[in-house]
Amino acid sequence: MGGLLFYDWSTLPFVILVLVLSFTIHEWAHAYSAYKLGDDTAYKFGRVSLNPMVHLDLFGTIMLLIAGFGWAKPVPVNRGNFKRPRLFGIIVTAAGPISNLVLAFITLFIFALFQKYGWLDGMSKGSSDAIVLFLQLMLKINITLFMFNLIPIPPLDGYRIIQDLVNLRYTEALQKFEQWASVIFLLVVFIGPLRRVTLDPYLRLGDDIINQFAIVITSILGM
C-alpha cells in the first residue's frame, strides 16, 4: 500500500489505466447483453458504449484505489422487457463478471505469447518492465473484479443473481438481509483482522483460477 492508497504510487498510472479498461468492459457487457436480450433501457441512456466516461463512478473508483474494491455506475435494466425476466436477468448480471474473467484469460494468453516468442528481449528495460507490470495488473485486477462481484452482498452482481435464483416467497427475507448486509460487508473490508480471515482468503481463490488458465494456455501453445 502507498500511504492512503491500496496500490503503490509507482504503479498508480498503470492501475488507473487497467481500472478504466476493466470497468468499461464490465459495464458494457451488462448493457450490451441486456440490449441483445430485448431491453433497450441501457441503450437509451447511452450505456451500450465503450466510452469510459459513461460508465465510471468517481466515488467507486476512489474507493478501489483506497480500499482495493470499488464499482462503476450501475447499468439500468428493466427486466419487464425480457421474454424470460429471471433467466435473462441472470445472464445480464453474470455478463459483467464473466467479461472480467475473459479479460484475465486474454491477458494471461498475451503474456504467454511474449514469453514463448521472446517479444520482450529486444526492448529496453523500461519498456519491457512497463509491459510486464501492465499485464500483471490487468490479470490480477480482473480476477479480483470477477471474484469480488460474485459475492452475494447488495449491490454486487452476486446478490442480483441470488435474487433471480431464489423463490419469490423469500423476497421479504432478502429485503431484511439487505438492511444489514452492506454494513457488515463494510466492516469486513475496513477492519483488518476480519478482512484477513474472510474477504482476503476468498479473493485468493482467484490464484487457483489463474493457475488453471495457465495450464490451459501452456497446453494450447505447447509450452
mmCIF file of C-alpha atoms in Angstrom:
data_model
loop_
_atom_site.group_PDB
_atom_site.id
_atom_site.type_symbol
_atom_site.label_atom_id
_atom_site.label_comp_id
_atom_site.label_asym_id
_atom_site.label_seq_id
_atom_site.Cartn_x
_atom_site.Cartn_y
_atom_site.Cartn_z
ATOM 1 C CA MET A 1 0.000 0.000 0.000
ATOM 2 C CA GLY A 2 1.159 3.529 -0.722
ATOM 3 C CA GLY A 3 0.024 5.669 2.245
ATOM 4 C CA LEU A 4 -3.722 6.088 1.966
ATOM 5 C CA LEU A 5 -3.807 4.107 -1.253
ATOM 6 C CA PHE A 6 -4.231 0.367 -1.649
ATOM 7 C CA TYR A 7 -1.718 0.444 -4.521
ATOM 8 C CA ASP A 8 1.800 1.872 -4.627
ATOM 9 C CA TRP A 9 2.231 5.335 -6.108
ATOM 10 C CA SER A 10 4.738 3.964 -8.614
ATOM 11 C CA THR A 11 2.109 1.691 -10.141
ATOM 12 C CA LEU A 12 -0.812 4.113 -9.901
ATOM 13 C CA PRO A 13 -0.865 5.235 -13.581
ATOM 14 C CA PHE A 14 -0.994 1.594 -14.682
ATOM 15 C CA VAL A 15 -3.651 0.773 -12.092
ATOM 16 C CA ILE A 16 -5.856 3.634 -13.277
ATOM 17 C CA LEU A 17 -5.492 2.535 -16.920
ATOM 18 C CA VAL A 18 -6.391 -1.054 -16.029
ATOM 19 C CA LEU A 19 -9.370 0.061 -13.940
ATOM 20 C CA VAL A 20 -10.714 2.252 -16.722
ATOM 21 C CA LEU A 21 -10.457 -0.590 -19.231
ATOM 22 C CA SER A 22 -11.830 -3.249 -16.874
ATOM 23 C CA PHE A 23 -14.755 -1.233 -15.523
ATOM 24 C CA THR A 24 -15.700 -0.076 -19.005
ATOM 25 C CA ILE A 25 -15.766 -3.613 -20.425
ATOM 26 C CA HIS A 26 -17.644 -4.885 -17.368
ATOM 27 C CA GLU A 27 -20.444 -2.327 -17.611
ATOM 28 C CA TRP A 28 -20.573 -2.520 -21.418
ATOM 29 C CA ALA A 29 -21.097 -6.292 -21.086
ATOM 30 C CA HIS A 30 -24.111 -5.704 -18.824
ATOM 31 C CA ALA A 31 -25.581 -3.098 -21.163
ATOM 32 C CA TYR A 32 -24.885 -4.962 -24.417
ATOM 33 C CA SER A 33 -26.292 -8.270 -23.188
ATOM 34 C CA ALA A 34 -29.446 -6.534 -21.905
ATOM 35 C CA TYR A 35 -29.880 -4.804 -25.268
ATOM 36 C CA LYS A 36 -29.445 -8.042 -27.222
ATOM 37 C CA LEU A 37 -31.934 -9.832 -24.975
ATOM 38 C CA GLY A 38 -34.649 -7.250 -25.560
ATOM 39 C CA ASP A 39 -34.198 -4.423 -23.035
ATOM 40 C CA ASP A 40 -33.150 -1.107 -24.593
ATOM 41 C CA THR A 41 -33.097 0.862 -21.306
ATOM 42 C CA ALA A 42 -29.299 0.976 -21.092
ATOM 43 C CA TYR A 43 -29.120 1.768 -24.803
ATOM 44 C CA LYS A 44 -31.350 4.822 -24.321
ATOM 45 C CA PHE A 45 -29.027 6.009 -21.553
ATOM 46 C CA GLY A 46 -26.000 5.654 -23.828
ATOM 47 C CA ARG A 47 -24.544 2.776 -21.843
ATOM 48 C CA VAL A 48 -24.074 0.358 -24.759
ATOM 49 C CA SER A 49 -20.765 2.076 -25.325
ATOM 50 C CA LEU A 50 -17.048 1.545 -24.799
ATOM 51 C CA ASN A 51 -16.650 5.175 -23.779
ATOM 52 C CA PRO A 52 -15.314 5.063 -20.182
ATOM 53 C CA MET A 53 -16.911 8.392 -19.289
ATOM 54 C CA VAL A 54 -20.441 6.955 -19.405
ATOM 55 C CA HIS A 55 -19.570 4.109 -17.034
ATOM 56 C CA LEU A 56 -17.115 5.315 -14.387
ATOM 57 C CA ASP A 57 -18.313 6.327 -10.935
ATOM 58 C CA LEU A 58 -15.925 8.796 -9.272
ATOM 59 C CA PHE A 59 -16.522 7.655 -5.699
ATOM 60 C CA GLY A 60 -16.443 3.967 -6.654
ATOM 61 C CA THR A 61 -13.095 4.446 -8.402
ATOM 62 C CA ILE A 62 -11.657 6.333 -5.422
ATOM 63 C CA MET A 63 -12.778 3.529 -3.109
ATOM 64 C CA LEU A 64 -10.995 0.969 -5.257
ATOM 65 C CA LEU A 65 -7.785 2.972 -5.085
ATOM 66 C CA ILE A 66 -8.074 3.359 -1.316
ATOM 67 C CA ALA A 67 -9.600 0.059 -0.182
ATOM 68 C CA GLY A 68 -8.857 -2.280 -3.084
ATOM 69 C CA PHE A 69 -12.524 -2.605 -4.070
ATOM 70 C CA GLY A 70 -14.911 -0.322 -5.925
ATOM 71 C CA TRP A 71 -17.636 -0.038 -8.506
ATOM 72 C CA ALA A 72 -18.807 1.752 -11.642
ATOM 73 C CA LYS A 73 -22.213 3.283 -12.383
ATOM 74 C CA PRO A 74 -24.915 0.589 -12.285
ATOM 75 C CA VAL A 75 -26.390 -0.224 -15.686
ATOM 76 C CA PRO A 76 -30.160 0.431 -15.745
ATOM 77 C CA VAL A 77 -32.045 -2.739 -16.631
ATOM 78 C CA ASN A 78 -35.808 -3.178 -16.956
ATOM 79 C CA ARG A 79 -36.424 -6.914 -16.553
ATOM 80 C CA GLY A 80 -40.026 -6.371 -17.655
ATOM 81 C CA ASN A 81 -38.713 -6.057 -21.212
ATOM 82 C CA PHE A 82 -37.288 -9.581 -21.177
ATOM 83 C CA LYS A 83 -39.285 -12.530 -22.504
ATOM 84 C CA ARG A 84 -37.918 -14.582 -19.593
ATOM 85 C CA PRO A 85 -37.181 -11.978 -16.888
ATOM 86 C CA ARG A 86 -35.451 -14.161 -14.305
ATOM 87 C CA LEU A 87 -33.298 -16.201 -16.717
ATOM 88 C CA PHE A 88 -32.328 -13.237 -18.872
ATOM 89 C CA GLY A 89 -31.742 -11.186 -15.719
ATOM 90 C CA ILE A 90 -29.202 -13.747 -14.531
ATOM 91 C CA ILE A 91 -27.474 -13.728 -17.935
ATOM 92 C CA VAL A 92 -27.241 -9.930 -17.997
ATOM 93 C CA THR A 93 -25.966 -9.787 -14.428
ATOM 94 C CA ALA A 94 -23.401 -12.529 -14.974
ATOM 95 C CA ALA A 95 -22.141 -10.886 -18.179
ATOM 96 C CA GLY A 96 -20.193 -8.282 -16.187
ATOM 97 C CA PRO A 97 -18.079 -10.620 -14.033
ATOM 98 C CA ILE A 98 -17.651 -13.036 -16.938
ATOM 99 C CA SER A 99 -16.221 -10.202 -19.033
ATOM 100 C CA ASN A 100 -13.542 -9.678 -16.372
ATOM 101 C CA LEU A 101 -12.791 -13.395 -16.368
ATOM 102 C CA VAL A 102 -12.397 -13.332 -20.156
ATOM 103 C CA LEU A 103 -10.126 -10.282 -19.933
ATOM 104 C CA ALA A 104 -7.964 -12.108 -17.397
ATOM 105 C CA PHE A 105 -7.654 -15.149 -19.686
ATOM 106 C CA ILE A 106 -6.777 -12.993 -22.717
ATOM 107 C CA THR A 107 -4.190 -11.108 -20.664
ATOM 108 C CA LEU A 108 -2.506 -14.300 -19.482
ATOM 109 C CA PHE A 109 -2.561 -15.652 -23.040
ATOM 110 C CA ILE A 110 -0.833 -12.493 -24.318
ATOM 111 C CA PHE A 111 1.721 -12.734 -21.509
ATOM 112 C CA ALA A 112 2.428 -16.340 -22.503
ATOM 113 C CA LEU A 113 2.931 -15.262 -26.122
ATOM 114 C CA PHE A 114 5.506 -12.695 -25.001
ATOM 115 C CA GLN A 115 7.341 -15.434 -23.116
ATOM 116 C CA LYS A 116 7.115 -18.059 -25.841
ATOM 117 C CA TYR A 117 8.343 -15.832 -28.653
ATOM 118 C CA GLY A 118 10.688 -13.609 -26.652
ATOM 119 C CA TRP A 119 8.978 -10.395 -27.754
ATOM 120 C CA LEU A 120 10.381 -8.529 -24.751
ATOM 121 C CA ASP A 121 14.009 -9.434 -25.479
ATOM 122 C CA GLY A 122 14.648 -6.645 -27.966
ATOM 123 C CA MET A 123 13.020 -3.923 -25.882
ATOM 124 C CA SER A 124 14.590 -1.529 -23.446
ATOM 125 C CA LYS A 125 14.318 -2.459 -19.766
ATOM 126 C CA GLY A 126 11.899 0.404 -19.143
ATOM 127 C CA SER A 127 9.569 -0.690 -21.925
ATOM 128 C CA SER A 128 9.638 -4.380 -21.016
ATOM 129 C CA ASP A 129 9.077 -3.610 -17.312
ATOM 130 C CA ALA A 130 6.108 -1.385 -18.184
ATOM 131 C CA ILE A 131 4.510 -4.078 -20.367
ATOM 132 C CA VAL A 132 5.006 -6.781 -17.732
ATOM 133 C CA LEU A 133 3.587 -4.555 -14.980
ATOM 134 C CA PHE A 134 0.550 -3.654 -17.074
ATOM 135 C CA LEU A 135 -0.168 -7.298 -17.913
ATOM 136 C CA GLN A 136 0.308 -8.378 -14.289
ATOM 137 C CA LEU A 137 -2.102 -5.715 -13.043
ATOM 138 C CA MET A 138 -4.586 -6.450 -15.829
ATOM 139 C CA LEU A 139 -4.581 -10.111 -14.842
ATOM 140 C CA LYS A 140 -4.775 -9.634 -11.085
ATOM 141 C CA ILE A 141 -7.326 -6.818 -11.053
ATOM 142 C CA ASN A 142 -9.687 -8.560 -13.462
ATOM 143 C CA ILE A 143 -9.572 -11.797 -11.471
ATOM 144 C CA THR A 144 -10.244 -9.755 -8.332
ATOM 145 C CA LEU A 145 -13.165 -7.966 -10.005
ATOM 146 C CA PHE A 146 -14.576 -11.312 -11.118
ATOM 147 C CA MET A 147 -14.351 -12.785 -7.627
ATOM 148 C CA PHE A 148 -15.476 -9.636 -5.832
ATOM 149 C CA ASN A 149 -18.548 -9.071 -7.964
ATOM 150 C CA LEU A 150 -19.780 -12.605 -7.326
ATOM 151 C CA ILE A 151 -20.032 -12.004 -3.562
ATOM 152 C CA PRO A 152 -23.772 -12.233 -2.717
ATOM 153 C CA ILE A 153 -23.942 -8.847 -0.991
ATOM 154 C CA PRO A 154 -26.043 -5.938 -2.312
ATOM 155 C CA PRO A 155 -25.465 -4.157 -4.631
ATOM 156 C CA LEU A 156 -22.939 -6.592 -6.150
ATOM 157 C CA ASP A 157 -23.725 -8.819 -9.118
ATOM 158 C CA GLY A 158 -23.647 -11.936 -6.978
ATOM 159 C CA TYR A 159 -26.579 -10.666 -4.931
ATOM 160 C CA ARG A 160 -28.601 -9.805 -8.038
ATOM 161 C CA ILE A 161 -28.069 -13.349 -9.292
ATOM 162 C CA ILE A 162 -29.299 -14.725 -5.953
ATOM 163 C CA GLN A 163 -32.393 -12.511 -6.214
ATOM 164 C CA ASP A 164 -33.255 -14.036 -9.582
ATOM 165 C CA LEU A 165 -32.488 -17.585 -8.468
ATOM 166 C CA VAL A 166 -34.422 -17.810 -5.209
ATOM 167 C CA ASN A 167 -38.147 -18.422 -4.974
ATOM 168 C CA LEU A 168 -40.236 -15.244 -4.861
ATOM 169 C CA ARG A 169 -41.592 -16.172 -1.428
ATOM 170 C CA TYR A 170 -38.149 -15.404 0.026
ATOM 171 C CA THR A 171 -38.219 -11.806 -1.222
ATOM 172 C CA GLU A 172 -39.134 -10.398 2.185
ATOM 173 C CA ALA A 173 -36.299 -12.296 3.861
ATOM 174 C CA LEU A 174 -33.852 -10.947 1.281
ATOM 175 C CA GLN A 175 -35.061 -7.396 1.914
ATOM 176 C CA LYS A 176 -34.371 -7.825 5.635
ATOM 177 C CA PHE A 177 -30.922 -9.185 4.775
ATOM 178 C CA GLU A 178 -30.202 -6.112 2.636
ATOM 179 C CA GLN A 179 -30.607 -3.821 5.648
ATOM 180 C CA TRP A 180 -27.592 -5.325 7.389
ATOM 181 C CA ALA A 181 -25.528 -6.936 4.659
ATOM 182 C CA SER A 182 -23.887 -3.786 3.323
ATOM 183 C CA VAL A 183 -22.921 -2.607 6.817
ATOM 184 C CA ILE A 184 -21.446 -5.999 7.701
ATOM 185 C CA PHE A 185 -19.564 -6.068 4.415
ATOM 186 C CA LEU A 186 -18.036 -2.625 5.003
ATOM 187 C CA LEU A 187 -16.904 -3.736 8.460
ATOM 188 C CA VAL A 188 -15.273 -6.808 6.921
ATOM 189 C CA VAL A 189 -13.486 -4.669 4.331
ATOM 190 C CA PHE A 190 -12.154 -1.992 6.665
ATOM 191 C CA ILE A 191 -11.446 -3.969 9.859
ATOM 192 C CA GLY A 192 -8.122 -5.661 9.142
ATOM 193 C CA PRO A 193 -8.454 -8.779 11.335
ATOM 194 C CA LEU A 194 -11.914 -9.536 9.923
ATOM 195 C CA ARG A 195 -10.779 -8.976 6.356
ATOM 196 C CA ARG A 196 -7.768 -11.256 6.789
ATOM 197 C CA VAL A 197 -9.945 -14.220 7.776
ATOM 198 C CA THR A 198 -12.887 -13.618 5.410
ATOM 199 C CA LEU A 199 -12.503 -11.497 2.288
ATOM 200 C CA ASP A 200 -8.777 -11.978 1.688
ATOM 201 C CA PRO A 201 -8.858 -15.817 1.701
ATOM 202 C CA TYR A 202 -11.843 -15.745 -0.644
ATOM 203 C CA LEU A 203 -10.141 -13.393 -3.098
ATOM 204 C CA ARG A 204 -7.008 -15.552 -3.032
ATOM 205 C CA LEU A 205 -9.068 -18.309 -4.632
ATOM 206 C CA GLY A 206 -8.560 -16.256 -7.790
ATOM 207 C CA ASP A 207 -4.982 -17.573 -7.834
ATOM 208 C CA ASP A 208 -6.381 -21.070 -8.422
ATOM 209 C CA ILE A 209 -8.263 -19.754 -11.450
ATOM 210 C CA ILE A 210 -5.092 -18.196 -12.794
ATOM 211 C CA ASN A 211 -3.237 -21.496 -12.329
ATOM 212 C CA GLN A 212 -5.943 -23.362 -14.250
ATOM 213 C CA PHE A 213 -5.799 -20.772 -17.023
ATOM 214 C CA ALA A 214 -2.022 -21.219 -17.173
ATOM 215 C CA ILE A 215 -2.394 -24.974 -17.609
ATOM 216 C CA VAL A 216 -4.841 -24.496 -20.495
ATOM 217 C CA ILE A 217 -2.728 -21.823 -22.181
ATOM 218 C CA THR A 218 0.554 -23.727 -21.934
ATOM 219 C CA SER A 219 -1.205 -26.715 -23.450
ATOM 220 C CA ILE A 220 -2.581 -24.617 -26.335
ATOM 221 C CA LEU A 221 0.803 -23.012 -27.032
ATOM 222 C CA GLY A 222 2.795 -26.209 -26.477
ATOM 223 C CA MET A 223 4.976 -24.628 -23.810
#
